[in-house]
Amino acid sequence: MIKSNKSAIDKLTALWALNESGLGGFMHIFNTPFTGLIVGGLSILFISLIAYYADNKAQSIFKALVVVLIIKMAVSPYSPLGAYVAVSFQGALGILLFSNFSWKGLTLVALGVLTFLESALQKLLILTIIYGTELWEAINIYGQWVQKKIDVFIDSSASSLLITIYLSVYGLSGIVAGLFIKSIIKIIAEKEEEDFYLEVKDKKTLQSKSKGTFKAKLIWIWLATVSIIVLSFTFFGDTTFGWQKGVYVLFRSLLIIMFWYVVIGPFLLRMMRRYLEKKESLYKDDVANAMDLLPYFRQIIRHTWKETKHLKGYNRFKYFIANSISNCIHFKA
């Protein structure tokens, strides 16, 4: 394949935007509880491929990042601030690594590990800010209760063990993602360059999830977490005032969530959008081009999934991803 290909970079940018905006691209095919890991892995795959094709890696990744964020802002206006932070971190890390190191081998693994760990640590930080140390105390209480029941005792606290396992899973997933990306790039690089044509029968207007869906999910998660903490302190804790601590967590978390979503979150999002709106005029042609490609790419992805049905398991997943990207890169309208 010819490197330094502007068309390929533009199409990879569109694929990255499709992946980040929740518009039914690759994630329309997969129905899995590991959606976050797959979305994160695909994002760093697109960043790595942009670096593979680009001469000026930092400039190309930065431009792609801005275009992706503008599209995300346009089609997923209710995305939380954390989503923008995660995408920005991926892009910034890609710029840092690919500007200083080769896109091969260890750089891809480092990108995978650091990106996945950032995602995991962001979640842990948010939980701690909202629920305080009481969340981890509640987990420790549950852990002690379970140990007594099964008559097994470990030196480490339940929360420390849980966090270690959680971070280890994300770290190992990052290593796997890095190695997987290397294999995908190799497949794409070895494919013959052929224009890909596909008749698009249905160019539906792109729609993202509604704000109501996100709010409902947030409320259910909050209720479940608070219930677990309250029950822990009330029924399993040794303190006489366990239920009071549970009530404290209830009101504390509610106030923090309200303050975040009413004051801090909207303020930071407004600043982010103001910055992106300034950049929008500079990249309006790139944004329009990417938006035009999204409906085509959704159908190419579905077509490629059917095309790889003769393969099974991991092989199907690998060649589906590689062939989908290759088909999108070589797509001719």
Tab-separated table of C-alpha atoms in Angstrom:
chain	number	residue	atom	x	y	z
A	1	MET	CA	0.000	0.000	0.000
A	2	ILE	CA	1.061	3.567	-0.668
A	3	LYS	CA	1.824	5.402	2.506
A	4	SER	CA	1.200	9.132	3.057
A	5	ASN	CA	-2.234	8.700	1.489
A	6	LYS	CA	-4.559	11.608	2.277
A	7	SER	CA	-7.620	9.707	1.092
A	8	ALA	CA	-6.832	6.814	3.429
A	9	ILE	CA	-6.307	9.171	6.369
A	10	ASP	CA	-9.598	10.959	5.657
A	11	LYS	CA	-11.459	7.653	5.555
A	12	LEU	CA	-9.783	6.402	8.724
A	13	THR	CA	-10.835	9.650	10.393
A	14	ALA	CA	-14.424	8.975	9.329
A	15	LEU	CA	-14.195	5.434	10.720
A	16	TRP	CA	-12.839	6.783	13.996
A	17	ALA	CA	-15.737	9.245	14.165
A	18	LEU	CA	-18.221	6.464	13.408
A	19	ASN	CA	-16.735	4.373	16.205
A	20	GLU	CA	-16.755	7.190	18.763
A	21	SER	CA	-20.171	8.621	17.987
A	22	GLY	CA	-22.186	5.499	18.752
A	23	LEU	CA	-23.782	5.439	15.325
A	24	GLY	CA	-23.936	1.710	14.807
A	25	GLY	CA	-20.634	0.975	13.092
A	26	PHE	CA	-18.629	-1.971	14.338
A	27	MET	CA	-20.596	-1.991	17.589
A	28	HIS	CA	-23.786	-2.569	15.614
A	29	ILE	CA	-22.350	-5.994	14.777
A	30	PHE	CA	-21.196	-6.916	18.272
A	31	ASN	CA	-23.542	-7.208	21.208
A	32	THR	CA	-21.126	-7.623	24.079
A	33	PRO	CA	-20.627	-6.441	27.667
A	34	PHE	CA	-17.095	-5.439	26.646
A	35	THR	CA	-18.293	-2.607	24.420
A	36	GLY	CA	-16.051	-0.049	26.131
A	37	LEU	CA	-12.937	-2.136	25.604
A	38	ILE	CA	-13.767	-2.791	21.952
A	39	VAL	CA	-14.556	0.862	21.226
A	40	GLY	CA	-11.307	1.914	22.908
A	41	GLY	CA	-9.344	-0.735	21.045
A	42	LEU	CA	-10.811	0.283	17.689
A	43	SER	CA	-10.056	3.937	18.358
A	44	ILE	CA	-6.378	3.287	18.963
A	45	LEU	CA	-6.381	1.024	15.898
A	46	PHE	CA	-7.557	3.956	13.760
A	47	ILE	CA	-5.008	6.271	15.389
A	48	SER	CA	-2.261	3.734	14.678
A	49	LEU	CA	-3.337	3.389	11.052
A	50	ILE	CA	-3.391	7.162	10.618
A	51	ALA	CA	0.181	7.192	11.934
A	52	TYR	CA	1.035	4.362	9.526
A	53	TYR	CA	-0.168	6.326	6.495
A	54	ALA	CA	0.923	9.825	7.522
A	55	ASP	CA	4.230	11.560	6.936
A	56	ASN	CA	3.557	14.183	9.589
A	57	LYS	CA	2.082	11.898	12.214
A	58	ALA	CA	1.436	14.507	14.912
A	59	GLN	CA	-0.324	16.902	12.559
A	60	SER	CA	-2.436	14.170	10.955
A	61	ILE	CA	-3.535	12.648	14.270
A	62	PHE	CA	-4.336	16.070	15.746
A	63	LYS	CA	-6.415	17.042	12.728
A	64	ALA	CA	-8.248	13.709	12.821
A	65	LEU	CA	-8.866	14.118	16.558
A	66	VAL	CA	-10.431	17.550	16.108
A	67	VAL	CA	-12.637	16.306	13.257
A	68	VAL	CA	-13.754	13.316	15.347
A	69	LEU	CA	-14.596	15.547	18.323
A	70	ILE	CA	-16.550	17.968	16.110
A	71	ILE	CA	-18.579	15.102	14.640
A	72	LYS	CA	-19.098	13.615	18.093
A	73	MET	CA	-20.348	16.985	19.315
A	74	ALA	CA	-22.718	17.249	16.344
A	75	VAL	CA	-24.250	13.775	16.331
A	76	SER	CA	-23.904	12.821	20.013
A	77	PRO	CA	-24.626	16.111	21.792
A	78	TYR	CA	-25.417	14.370	25.074
A	79	SER	CA	-22.097	12.559	25.368
A	80	PRO	CA	-20.644	13.086	28.855
A	81	LEU	CA	-17.461	15.051	29.372
A	82	GLY	CA	-15.594	11.844	30.225
A	83	ALA	CA	-16.139	10.596	26.678
A	84	TYR	CA	-14.441	13.691	25.251
A	85	VAL	CA	-11.611	13.333	27.752
A	86	ALA	CA	-11.058	9.691	26.792
A	87	VAL	CA	-10.956	10.442	23.053
A	88	SER	CA	-8.668	13.424	23.594
A	89	PHE	CA	-6.342	11.346	25.752
A	90	GLN	CA	-6.152	8.651	23.068
A	91	GLY	CA	-5.324	11.216	20.415
A	92	ALA	CA	-2.790	13.079	22.555
A	93	LEU	CA	-1.070	9.849	23.549
A	94	GLY	CA	-0.980	8.764	19.911
A	95	ILE	CA	0.646	12.064	18.958
A	96	LEU	CA	3.224	11.720	21.739
A	97	LEU	CA	4.149	8.118	20.982
A	98	PHE	CA	4.088	8.135	17.189
A	99	SER	CA	5.984	11.429	16.990
A	100	ASN	CA	8.872	9.939	18.924
A	101	PHE	CA	8.778	6.218	18.207
A	102	SER	CA	8.101	3.851	15.345
A	103	TRP	CA	4.485	2.748	14.922
A	104	LYS	CA	5.609	-0.886	15.185
A	105	GLY	CA	5.805	-3.303	18.109
A	106	LEU	CA	6.224	-1.840	21.555
A	107	THR	CA	4.710	1.522	20.637
A	108	LEU	CA	1.409	-0.136	19.764
A	109	VAL	CA	1.446	-2.140	22.989
A	110	ALA	CA	2.296	0.972	25.017
A	111	LEU	CA	-0.559	2.856	23.357
A	112	GLY	CA	-2.946	0.020	24.153
A	113	VAL	CA	-1.887	-0.386	27.780
A	114	LEU	CA	-1.806	3.327	28.622
A	115	THR	CA	-5.126	4.014	26.899
A	116	PHE	CA	-6.903	1.156	28.625
A	117	LEU	CA	-5.421	1.970	32.030
A	118	GLU	CA	-6.485	5.617	31.658
A	119	SER	CA	-10.019	4.441	30.986
A	120	ALA	CA	-9.971	2.186	34.051
A	121	LEU	CA	-8.429	4.813	36.337
A	122	GLN	CA	-10.916	7.423	35.146
A	123	LYS	CA	-13.780	5.162	36.242
A	124	LEU	CA	-12.182	4.483	39.634
A	125	LEU	CA	-11.570	8.190	40.179
A	126	ILE	CA	-15.175	9.053	39.331
A	127	LEU	CA	-16.468	6.397	41.731
A	128	THR	CA	-14.255	7.717	44.526
A	129	ILE	CA	-15.279	11.334	43.925
A	130	ILE	CA	-18.987	10.494	43.908
A	131	TYR	CA	-19.190	7.925	46.698
A	132	GLY	CA	-16.067	8.724	48.707
A	133	THR	CA	-13.971	6.200	50.583
A	134	GLU	CA	-17.210	4.757	51.942
A	135	LEU	CA	-17.601	2.816	48.696
A	136	TRP	CA	-14.340	0.982	49.293
A	137	GLU	CA	-15.199	0.523	52.983
A	138	ALA	CA	-18.486	-1.087	51.951
A	139	ILE	CA	-16.675	-3.443	49.578
A	140	ASN	CA	-14.256	-4.358	52.375
A	141	ILE	CA	-17.188	-5.106	54.686
A	142	TYR	CA	-18.717	-7.404	52.076
A	143	GLY	CA	-15.322	-9.024	51.609
A	144	GLN	CA	-14.923	-9.699	55.318
A	145	TRP	CA	-18.427	-11.151	55.501
A	146	VAL	CA	-17.729	-13.492	52.578
A	147	GLN	CA	-14.414	-14.584	54.104
A	148	LYS	CA	-16.138	-15.475	57.351
A	149	LYS	CA	-18.782	-17.455	55.517
A	150	ILE	CA	-16.301	-19.533	53.539
A	151	ASP	CA	-13.720	-19.582	56.342
A	152	VAL	CA	-10.941	-18.160	54.166
A	153	PHE	CA	-8.837	-15.169	55.170
A	154	ILE	CA	-6.519	-13.066	53.018
A	155	ASP	CA	-4.196	-10.259	54.062
A	156	SER	CA	-5.282	-7.858	51.342
A	157	SER	CA	-8.551	-5.956	51.628
A	158	ALA	CA	-11.372	-6.817	49.257
A	159	SER	CA	-11.278	-3.376	47.638
A	160	SER	CA	-7.511	-3.572	47.009
A	161	LEU	CA	-7.901	-7.026	45.509
A	162	LEU	CA	-10.803	-5.904	43.341
A	163	ILE	CA	-8.953	-2.810	42.079
A	164	THR	CA	-5.821	-4.852	41.352
A	165	ILE	CA	-7.803	-7.401	39.349
A	166	TYR	CA	-9.685	-4.628	37.549
A	167	LEU	CA	-6.528	-2.756	36.542
A	168	SER	CA	-4.789	-6.002	35.595
A	169	VAL	CA	-7.644	-6.954	33.266
A	170	TYR	CA	-7.483	-3.559	31.585
A	171	GLY	CA	-3.688	-3.644	31.389
A	172	LEU	CA	-3.651	-7.123	29.857
A	173	SER	CA	-6.426	-6.079	27.486
A	174	GLY	CA	-4.214	-3.192	26.400
A	175	ILE	CA	-1.364	-5.586	25.619
A	176	VAL	CA	-3.718	-7.815	23.627
A	177	ALA	CA	-5.092	-4.756	21.814
A	178	GLY	CA	-1.583	-3.608	20.872
A	179	LEU	CA	-0.647	-7.008	19.459
A	180	PHE	CA	-3.995	-7.263	17.687
A	181	ILE	CA	-3.501	-3.850	16.082
A	182	LYS	CA	-0.104	-4.936	14.806
A	183	SER	CA	-1.655	-7.993	13.147
A	184	ILE	CA	-4.452	-5.902	11.612
A	185	ILE	CA	-2.006	-3.383	10.144
A	186	LYS	CA	0.001	-6.257	8.680
A	187	ILE	CA	-3.088	-7.748	6.996
A	188	ILE	CA	-4.136	-4.377	5.571
A	189	ALA	CA	-0.603	-3.581	4.392
A	190	GLU	CA	-0.329	-6.899	2.561
A	191	LYS	CA	-3.684	-6.624	0.783
A	192	GLU	CA	-3.635	-5.648	-2.869
A	193	GLU	CA	-4.911	-2.183	-3.652
A	194	GLU	CA	-8.287	-2.545	-5.317
A	195	ASP	CA	-11.095	-0.039	-5.482
A	196	PHE	CA	-14.107	-1.201	-3.500
A	197	TYR	CA	-17.617	-0.483	-4.734
A	198	LEU	CA	-20.863	-1.062	-2.891
A	199	GLU	CA	-24.313	0.101	-3.829
A	200	VAL	CA	-25.763	1.849	-0.819
A	201	LYS	CA	-29.481	1.213	-0.725
A	202	ASP	CA	-30.386	3.122	2.380
A	203	LYS	CA	-28.718	6.322	3.537
A	204	LYS	CA	-30.601	6.895	6.771
A	205	THR	CA	-30.052	10.009	8.790
A	206	LEU	CA	-27.535	9.332	11.511
A	207	GLN	CA	-29.019	9.362	14.960
A	208	SER	CA	-27.400	8.960	18.324
A	209	LYS	CA	-28.839	7.766	21.592
A	210	SER	CA	-31.134	10.202	23.289
A	211	LYS	CA	-30.264	12.087	26.435
A	212	GLY	CA	-33.094	10.277	28.193
A	213	THR	CA	-31.456	6.892	27.645
A	214	PHE	CA	-28.191	8.090	29.150
A	215	LYS	CA	-29.933	9.699	32.134
A	216	ALA	CA	-31.976	6.578	32.843
A	217	LYS	CA	-28.841	4.438	32.789
A	218	LEU	CA	-27.060	6.859	35.119
A	219	ILE	CA	-29.955	6.842	37.592
A	220	TRP	CA	-30.106	3.042	37.695
A	221	ILE	CA	-26.347	2.749	38.244
A	222	TRP	CA	-26.491	5.347	41.011
A	223	LEU	CA	-29.431	3.639	42.746
A	224	ALA	CA	-27.762	0.226	42.561
A	225	THR	CA	-24.437	1.506	43.913
A	226	VAL	CA	-26.004	3.493	46.736
A	227	SER	CA	-28.203	0.526	47.678
A	228	ILE	CA	-25.174	-1.749	47.910
A	229	ILE	CA	-23.331	0.748	50.128
A	230	VAL	CA	-26.326	1.384	52.399
A	231	LEU	CA	-27.029	-2.340	52.802
A	232	SER	CA	-23.381	-3.002	53.539
A	233	PHE	CA	-23.158	-0.495	56.385
A	234	THR	CA	-26.630	-1.274	57.731
A	235	PHE	CA	-26.580	-5.075	57.811
A	236	PHE	CA	-22.939	-6.150	57.596
A	237	GLY	CA	-21.044	-3.330	59.285
A	238	ASP	CA	-19.955	-3.521	62.897
A	239	THR	CA	-20.695	0.091	63.700
A	240	THR	CA	-23.892	1.047	65.472
A	241	PHE	CA	-24.279	4.026	63.174
A	242	GLY	CA	-23.913	2.065	59.953
A	243	TRP	CA	-27.261	3.144	58.556
A	244	GLN	CA	-26.365	6.790	59.189
A	245	LYS	CA	-23.194	6.396	57.162
A	246	GLY	CA	-25.254	4.847	54.396
A	247	VAL	CA	-27.643	7.796	54.399
A	248	TYR	CA	-24.640	10.151	54.333
A	249	VAL	CA	-23.353	8.418	51.198
A	250	LEU	CA	-26.807	8.676	49.648
A	251	PHE	CA	-27.026	12.443	50.059
A	252	ARG	CA	-23.332	13.067	49.368
A	253	SER	CA	-23.425	11.209	46.059
A	254	LEU	CA	-26.682	12.885	45.045
A	255	LEU	CA	-25.287	16.358	45.725
A	256	ILE	CA	-22.028	15.658	43.880
A	257	ILE	CA	-23.847	14.234	40.854
A	258	MET	CA	-26.217	17.205	40.772
A	259	PHE	CA	-23.334	19.678	41.131
A	260	TRP	CA	-21.402	17.937	38.362
A	261	TYR	CA	-24.274	17.688	35.893
A	262	VAL	CA	-25.764	21.094	36.664
A	263	VAL	CA	-22.644	23.238	37.170
A	264	ILE	CA	-19.206	21.772	36.431
A	265	GLY	CA	-20.053	19.409	33.564
A	266	PRO	CA	-22.033	21.936	31.487
A	267	PHE	CA	-19.358	24.596	32.067
A	268	LEU	CA	-16.503	22.367	30.888
A	269	LEU	CA	-18.548	21.042	27.969
A	270	ARG	CA	-19.357	24.614	26.958
A	271	MET	CA	-15.653	25.438	26.917
A	272	MET	CA	-14.923	22.311	24.891
A	273	ARG	CA	-17.665	23.107	22.384
A	274	ARG	CA	-16.538	26.707	22.089
A	275	TYR	CA	-13.050	25.513	21.193
A	276	LEU	CA	-14.388	22.985	18.679
A	277	GLU	CA	-16.716	25.545	17.108
A	278	LYS	CA	-13.699	27.782	16.463
A	279	LYS	CA	-11.934	24.871	14.785
A	280	GLU	CA	-15.033	23.850	12.830
A	281	SER	CA	-14.638	26.569	10.208
A	282	LEU	CA	-11.031	25.513	9.672
A	283	TYR	CA	-11.949	21.858	9.157
A	284	LYS	CA	-15.451	22.244	7.701
A	285	ASP	CA	-14.569	20.425	4.461
A	286	ASP	CA	-12.993	17.531	6.366
A	287	VAL	CA	-16.000	17.285	8.675
A	288	ALA	CA	-18.446	17.372	5.756
A	289	ASN	CA	-16.458	14.724	3.896
A	290	ALA	CA	-16.367	12.443	6.935
A	291	MET	CA	-20.085	12.914	7.602
A	292	ASP	CA	-20.874	12.015	3.992
A	293	LEU	CA	-18.891	8.790	4.313
A	294	LEU	CA	-20.520	7.536	7.519
A	295	PRO	CA	-23.684	6.008	5.975
A	296	TYR	CA	-21.572	4.223	3.351
A	297	PHE	CA	-19.189	2.872	5.960
A	298	ARG	CA	-22.001	1.496	8.100
A	299	GLN	CA	-23.213	-0.574	5.164
A	300	ILE	CA	-19.693	-1.623	4.187
A	301	ILE	CA	-19.194	-2.944	7.716
A	302	ARG	CA	-22.443	-4.931	7.554
A	303	HIS	CA	-21.519	-6.230	4.099
A	304	THR	CA	-18.066	-7.326	5.271
A	305	TRP	CA	-19.530	-9.109	8.289
A	306	LYS	CA	-21.663	-11.230	5.971
A	307	GLU	CA	-18.713	-11.698	3.644
A	308	THR	CA	-16.621	-13.273	6.425
A	309	LYS	CA	-19.305	-15.713	7.603
A	310	HIS	CA	-17.244	-18.664	6.334
A	311	LEU	CA	-14.657	-17.900	9.030
A	312	LYS	CA	-15.108	-18.792	12.686
A	313	GLY	CA	-14.197	-17.311	16.059
A	314	TYR	CA	-11.103	-15.157	16.348
A	315	ASN	CA	-10.204	-15.502	12.661
A	316	ARG	CA	-13.553	-14.093	11.635
A	317	PHE	CA	-13.213	-11.203	14.075
A	318	LYS	CA	-9.688	-10.388	12.878
A	319	TYR	CA	-10.405	-10.535	9.161
A	320	PHE	CA	-13.741	-8.798	9.573
A	321	ILE	CA	-12.015	-5.820	11.197
A	322	ALA	CA	-9.123	-5.803	8.714
A	323	ASN	CA	-11.309	-6.266	5.631
A	324	SER	CA	-13.847	-3.692	6.799
A	325	ILE	CA	-11.141	-1.077	7.221
A	326	SER	CA	-9.499	-2.011	3.929
A	327	ASN	CA	-12.836	-1.859	2.100
A	328	CYS	CA	-13.581	1.539	3.612
A	329	ILE	CA	-10.139	2.867	2.704
A	330	HIS	CA	-10.556	1.757	-0.924
A	331	PHE	CA	-14.234	2.632	-1.204
A	332	LYS	CA	-15.294	4.552	-4.291
A	333	ALA	CA	-18.730	6.141	-4.279
